[in-house]
Short mmCIF file of C-alpha atoms in Angstrom, two decimals:
data_model
loop_
_atom_site.label_atom_id
_atom_site.label_comp_id
_atom_site.label_asym_id
_atom_site.label_seq_id
_atom_site.Cartn_x
_atom_site.Cartn_y
_atom_site.Cartn_z
CA MET S 1 0.68 -0.13 0.71
CA ALA S 2 2.70 2.18 1.29
CA ASP S 3 3.81 2.32 -2.66
CA SER S 4 1.43 2.31 -3.91
CA PRO S 5 -0.75 5.18 -5.67
CA VAL S 6 -4.12 5.37 -4.81
CA THR S 7 -5.97 4.56 -7.57
CA THR S 8 -9.32 6.55 -8.96
CA GLY S 9 -12.65 5.52 -8.28
CA THR S 10 -16.25 6.55 -8.64
CA PRO S 11 -17.99 7.63 -5.43
CA THR S 12 -19.68 5.42 -3.17
CA THR S 13 -23.16 4.55 -1.53
CA PRO S 14 -24.20 2.02 1.43
CA ASP S 15 -25.48 -0.08 -1.87
CA THR S 16 -22.13 1.12 -4.00
CA PRO S 17 -18.84 -1.01 -4.61
CA ALA S 18 -15.81 1.04 -3.41
CA THR S 19 -12.34 1.25 -4.74
CA THR S 20 -9.51 0.15 -2.95
CA GLY S 21 -6.82 2.13 -2.33
CA ALA S 22 -4.24 -0.46 -4.12
CA GLY S 23 -6.61 -0.64 -6.55
CA LYS S 24 -7.99 -3.38 -6.50
CA ALA S 25 -12.01 -2.76 -7.10
CA LYS S 26 -15.06 -4.39 -4.77
CA THR S 27 -17.99 -6.13 -6.24
CA ASP S 28 -20.91 -7.40 -5.09
CA GLU S 29 -18.96 -10.64 -4.76
CA THR S 30 -16.56 -8.72 -2.23
CA PRO S 31 -18.07 -9.66 1.53
CA VAL S 32 -19.55 -6.54 3.66
CA LEU S 33 -18.04 -6.65 6.81
CA LEU S 34 -19.79 -4.31 8.51
CA SER S 35 -22.78 -2.43 7.49
CA VAL S 36 -24.46 0.39 9.21
CA ARG S 37 -28.44 1.69 8.67
CA HIS S 38 -29.62 4.22 9.70
CA LEU S 39 -27.83 5.30 12.89
CA SER S 40 -28.14 8.17 15.19
CA LYS S 41 -26.23 8.96 18.84
CA SER S 42 -28.23 11.44 20.67
CA TYR S 43 -25.90 13.35 24.35
CA GLY S 44 -30.12 14.19 25.91
CA ASP S 45 -31.87 16.72 23.62
CA HIS S 46 -28.20 17.04 21.45
CA GLU S 47 -28.29 14.56 18.08
CA VAL S 48 -24.70 14.22 17.51
CA LEU S 49 -24.96 11.73 15.66
CA HIS S 50 -27.98 11.57 12.06
CA ASP S 51 -29.32 8.69 9.83
CA VAL S 52 -25.68 7.66 9.30
CA SER S 53 -25.96 4.07 7.04
CA PHE S 54 -22.49 2.99 5.11
CA ASP S 55 -21.01 -0.13 4.27
CA VAL S 56 -16.72 -1.29 4.87
CA PRO S 57 -15.70 -4.42 2.81
CA GLU S 58 -14.22 -7.03 4.01
CA GLY S 59 -10.56 -5.96 3.17
CA GLY S 60 -11.90 -2.36 2.74
CA VAL S 61 -10.14 1.08 4.55
CA VAL S 62 -12.28 3.22 5.48
CA VAL S 63 -11.74 6.94 6.44
CA LEU S 64 -13.54 9.66 8.53
CA LEU S 65 -13.01 12.62 7.74
CA GLY S 66 -13.85 16.27 9.05
CA PRO S 67 -14.46 19.73 11.48
CA SER S 68 -13.65 18.68 15.60
CA GLY S 69 -17.45 17.92 16.04
CA SER S 70 -18.83 17.02 13.68
CA GLY S 71 -19.67 13.13 15.15
CA LYS S 72 -16.23 11.57 13.57
CA SER S 73 -14.74 9.41 17.11
CA THR S 74 -18.27 9.31 18.41
CA LEU S 75 -19.36 7.10 15.13
CA ILE S 76 -16.21 4.43 15.60
CA ARG S 77 -17.17 4.85 19.52
CA CYS S 78 -20.51 4.08 18.83
CA LEU S 79 -19.22 0.52 16.40
CA ASN S 80 -17.25 -1.16 18.89
CA GLY S 81 -20.38 -0.65 21.46
CA LEU S 82 -17.62 2.15 23.31
CA GLU S 83 -21.41 4.51 23.36
CA THR S 84 -24.98 3.84 23.02
CA ILE S 85 -26.71 4.32 20.52
CA GLN S 86 -31.34 6.11 20.53
CA GLY S 87 -31.77 4.19 16.27
CA GLY S 88 -30.37 2.40 13.25
CA ASP S 89 -29.04 -1.00 13.11
CA ILE S 90 -25.90 -2.48 13.15
CA ILE S 91 -24.52 -5.74 11.71
CA PHE S 92 -21.04 -7.40 11.39
CA ASP S 93 -20.01 -10.59 9.48
CA GLY S 94 -24.03 -10.62 8.50
CA SER S 95 -25.02 -11.16 12.09
CA PRO S 96 -27.06 -8.52 13.58
CA VAL S 97 -25.82 -7.05 16.88
CA ASP S 98 -27.56 -6.54 19.92
CA THR S 99 -26.35 -3.07 20.86
CA SER S 100 -27.67 -3.31 24.14
CA SER S 101 -25.77 -5.98 25.15
CA GLU S 102 -22.35 -5.48 26.67
CA LYS S 103 -21.53 -9.29 27.09
CA GLU S 104 -22.44 -9.51 22.66
CA TRP S 105 -20.00 -6.40 22.73
CA ARG S 106 -17.53 -7.78 25.10
CA ARG S 107 -17.49 -10.98 22.79
CA LEU S 108 -17.61 -8.44 19.59
CA ARG S 109 -14.63 -6.96 20.94
CA ASN S 110 -12.46 -10.06 19.78
CA SER S 111 -13.70 -9.20 16.71
CA ILE S 112 -13.28 -5.46 16.28
CA GLY S 113 -9.64 -3.84 17.92
CA MET S 114 -10.08 -0.43 19.11
CA VAL S 115 -6.80 2.14 18.42
CA PHE S 116 -6.55 5.12 21.08
CA GLN S 117 -4.91 7.92 20.76
CA SER S 118 -4.08 8.10 24.73
CA TYR S 119 -2.43 4.56 23.77
CA ASP S 120 -4.17 2.64 27.34
CA LEU S 121 -1.44 0.03 28.27
CA PHE S 122 -1.09 -0.67 31.22
CA PRO S 123 2.25 1.25 33.31
CA ASN S 124 1.85 -1.52 35.87
CA LEU S 125 2.44 -3.98 33.23
CA THR S 126 5.90 -5.02 30.80
CA VAL S 127 5.48 -4.46 27.62
CA ALA S 128 5.35 -8.12 26.99
CA GLU S 129 2.52 -8.88 29.73
CA ASN S 130 0.38 -5.73 28.23
CA ILE S 131 0.09 -7.23 24.78
CA ARG S 132 -0.16 -11.83 26.24
CA LEU S 133 -3.11 -10.05 28.66
CA ALA S 134 -5.38 -10.40 26.87
CA PRO S 135 -5.20 -13.46 24.23
CA LEU S 136 -4.86 -15.59 27.69
CA LYS S 137 -7.15 -13.36 29.55
CA VAL S 138 -9.93 -13.22 26.84
CA GLN S 139 -9.29 -15.61 24.94
CA LYS S 140 -7.58 -18.67 26.51
CA ARG S 141 -5.02 -19.10 23.44
CA PRO S 142 -2.69 -21.54 25.03
CA LYS S 143 0.46 -19.02 25.85
CA ALA S 144 3.64 -20.54 23.61
CA ASP S 145 1.61 -19.37 20.77
CA VAL S 146 0.08 -16.37 21.74
CA GLU S 147 4.56 -15.74 22.24
CA ARG S 148 5.14 -16.72 19.34
CA GLN S 149 1.94 -13.82 17.83
CA MET S 150 3.88 -11.54 20.30
CA ASP S 151 6.86 -12.10 18.66
CA ALA S 152 6.62 -11.61 15.23
CA LEU S 153 4.26 -8.65 15.94
CA LEU S 154 7.52 -6.83 18.09
CA LYS S 155 9.60 -7.51 15.02
CA ASP S 156 7.07 -6.59 12.44
CA VAL S 157 6.99 -3.23 14.84
CA ARG S 158 10.68 -3.02 15.72
CA LEU S 159 10.63 -3.05 18.93
CA THR S 160 11.73 -6.45 19.67
CA GLU S 161 14.61 -5.60 21.70
CA TYR S 162 11.36 -3.20 24.60
CA ARG S 163 9.89 -6.81 25.02
CA ASN S 164 10.04 -5.94 28.70
CA ALA S 165 9.89 -3.22 29.16
CA TYR S 166 7.62 -1.12 30.89
CA PRO S 167 5.76 2.21 28.72
CA ARG S 168 7.14 4.56 30.94
CA GLU S 169 10.84 3.65 28.56
CA LEU S 170 9.05 4.11 25.92
CA SER S 171 8.32 7.26 24.13
CA GLY S 172 5.22 8.20 22.85
CA GLY S 173 5.43 6.56 18.07
CA GLN S 174 6.30 3.52 20.26
CA LYS S 175 3.56 3.22 22.72
CA GLN S 176 1.11 3.84 19.82
CA ARG S 177 2.78 0.65 18.22
CA ILE S 178 2.51 -1.01 21.24
CA ALA S 179 -1.02 -0.08 22.09
CA ILE S 180 -1.23 -1.28 17.93
CA VAL S 181 0.67 -4.65 17.91
CA ARG S 182 -1.47 -5.15 21.45
CA ALA S 183 -4.77 -5.33 19.81
CA LEU S 184 -3.53 -7.38 16.48
CA ALA S 185 -2.78 -9.88 19.33
CA MET S 186 -5.90 -10.42 19.25
CA ASN S 187 -6.38 -11.39 15.70
CA PRO S 188 -9.47 -8.74 15.33
CA ARG S 189 -11.46 -9.19 11.94
CA LEU S 190 -12.10 -4.81 11.88
CA MET S 191 -9.60 -2.43 13.25
CA LEU S 192 -11.02 1.49 13.92
CA PHE S 193 -8.23 4.29 14.81
CA ASP S 194 -8.69 6.84 16.37
CA GLU S 195 -7.49 9.91 16.21
CA VAL S 196 -3.94 7.62 17.24
CA THR S 197 -0.77 10.74 15.56
CA ALA S 198 -3.06 12.80 17.39
CA SER S 199 -0.96 13.22 21.02
CA LEU S 200 1.83 12.47 19.59
CA ASP S 201 5.17 14.77 18.69
CA PRO S 202 5.61 15.39 14.27
CA GLU S 203 8.54 13.59 14.34
CA MET S 204 6.86 10.31 16.35
CA VAL S 205 4.26 10.57 13.72
CA ARG S 206 5.69 8.73 10.78
CA GLU S 207 6.42 5.48 12.33
CA VAL S 208 2.37 4.59 13.05
CA LEU S 209 2.02 5.66 9.96
CA GLU S 210 3.31 3.65 8.09
CA LEU S 211 2.53 0.64 10.41
CA MET S 212 -0.69 2.17 9.24
CA LEU S 213 -0.06 1.69 5.60
CA ARG S 214 1.46 -1.39 6.16
CA LEU S 215 -1.61 -2.92 7.41
CA ALA S 216 -3.28 -1.53 4.45
CA GLY S 217 -1.11 -3.20 2.47
CA ARG S 218 -1.76 -6.85 3.65
CA HIS S 219 -5.95 -6.65 3.68
CA MET S 220 -6.53 -5.83 7.27
CA THR S 221 -10.62 -4.32 7.59
CA MET S 222 -10.05 -0.58 9.17
CA ILE S 223 -11.54 2.36 9.87
CA VAL S 224 -9.50 5.34 10.60
CA VAL S 225 -10.23 8.56 12.03
CA THR S 226 -7.40 11.33 11.24
CA HIS S 227 -6.61 14.29 10.90
CA GLU S 228 -3.20 13.83 8.46
CA LEU S 229 -4.64 14.08 4.97
CA GLU S 230 -1.68 12.45 3.00
CA PHE S 231 -1.72 9.30 4.31
CA ALA S 232 -5.49 9.55 4.19
CA ARG S 233 -5.30 10.53 0.95
CA ARG S 234 -2.86 7.05 0.61
CA VAL S 235 -4.78 5.24 2.90
CA ALA S 236 -8.19 5.64 2.12
CA ASP S 237 -10.29 2.71 -0.56
CA THR S 238 -13.22 5.56 0.30
CA VAL S 239 -13.35 8.59 1.92
CA MET S 240 -16.06 9.64 4.41
CA PHE S 241 -17.18 13.76 5.36
CA LEU S 242 -18.53 14.25 8.67
CA ASP S 243 -19.47 17.45 8.90
CA ASP S 244 -23.29 17.95 12.75
CA GLY S 245 -23.63 14.33 12.71
CA THR S 246 -23.77 13.33 8.80
CA ILE S 247 -21.82 11.94 6.08
CA LEU S 248 -21.81 15.33 3.55
CA GLU S 249 -19.61 13.32 1.41
CA ARG S 250 -19.10 9.88 0.48
CA GLY S 251 -16.03 8.30 -1.94
CA SER S 252 -12.38 7.22 -3.70
CA ALA S 253 -9.80 9.07 -2.13
CA HIS S 254 -8.82 10.13 -5.50
CA ASP S 255 -12.52 11.87 -5.88
CA PHE S 256 -13.24 13.22 -2.18
CA PHE S 257 -9.35 15.25 -2.94
CA THR S 258 -9.05 16.44 -5.98
CA ASP S 259 -12.81 17.20 -6.78
CA PRO S 260 -14.36 17.02 -3.16
CA ARG S 261 -18.42 17.88 -4.93
CA THR S 262 -19.63 19.29 -1.78
CA ASP S 263 -19.26 23.79 -0.20
CA ARG S 264 -18.71 22.43 2.76
CA ALA S 265 -15.68 19.65 2.06
CA ARG S 266 -14.06 21.62 -0.11
CA GLY S 267 -13.60 24.95 3.04
CA PHE S 268 -12.52 21.91 4.97
CA LEU S 269 -9.59 20.20 2.72
CA GLU S 270 -8.84 25.01 1.81
CA SER S 271 -8.00 24.66 5.79
CA MET S 272 -6.43 21.41 6.55
CA ALA S 273 -3.90 22.83 3.54
CA PRO S 274 -0.46 24.35 4.25
CA ILE S 275 0.39 28.31 4.91
CA ALA S 276 1.85 29.04 1.18
CA ASP S 277 4.79 31.28 0.88
CA ASP S 278 4.19 35.22 0.32
#
């Protein structure tokens, strides 16, 4: 993915196949892993998500863009049961989710991994203990299997030597890569990323984004909230632009970044552009 240009595609709707960033067209035969239909979310009388519908095909990468307060992080948290919803349906791998059941969400979190901007590593545990805790305690997997997978993942992110380190001994970028490894150790089918570079120093952002690009290149199904526009352009199969709790635009990364269809999206992109020299 990191070495492949984004291939253009037609704008997508919930019923229209997407085109992947690697240029592999999603067809009607491509399985849909996640479907969201008419989702609504409110805090009291304030509706923060309104009639949100979309599909995520197996192996696809959806990037959520939009101004602060548009509902991006709330939406992604609804998809992992961290926020309750007031209406609509979530369908995972063809089965409707009982969104009112915490027991069902606990089961689904074995298949839906999530990484936050705040790392959320246990400070009193080593890197290895952080990574193997859930596979051993929640999934009840054999320790030898978990250890082999952990060693391979740590090697992949070039952090093998930090296996026995504590989070306080790591940089922000290293912590975030370990947080991603910890999620991957659960063998999720869908990964959710919520502004994972937002709290990093600029020089640490690249190593995390490169890891996510590699995951996309391996066809990991992902939904990503980010303000890193060049990264979004490279990684996304589909861009969804949210404003005021609704999906205002949906299409390929190429189409969104070269020819946004709404004034609101054009204004957003202009506001995020680098300041030009006089």
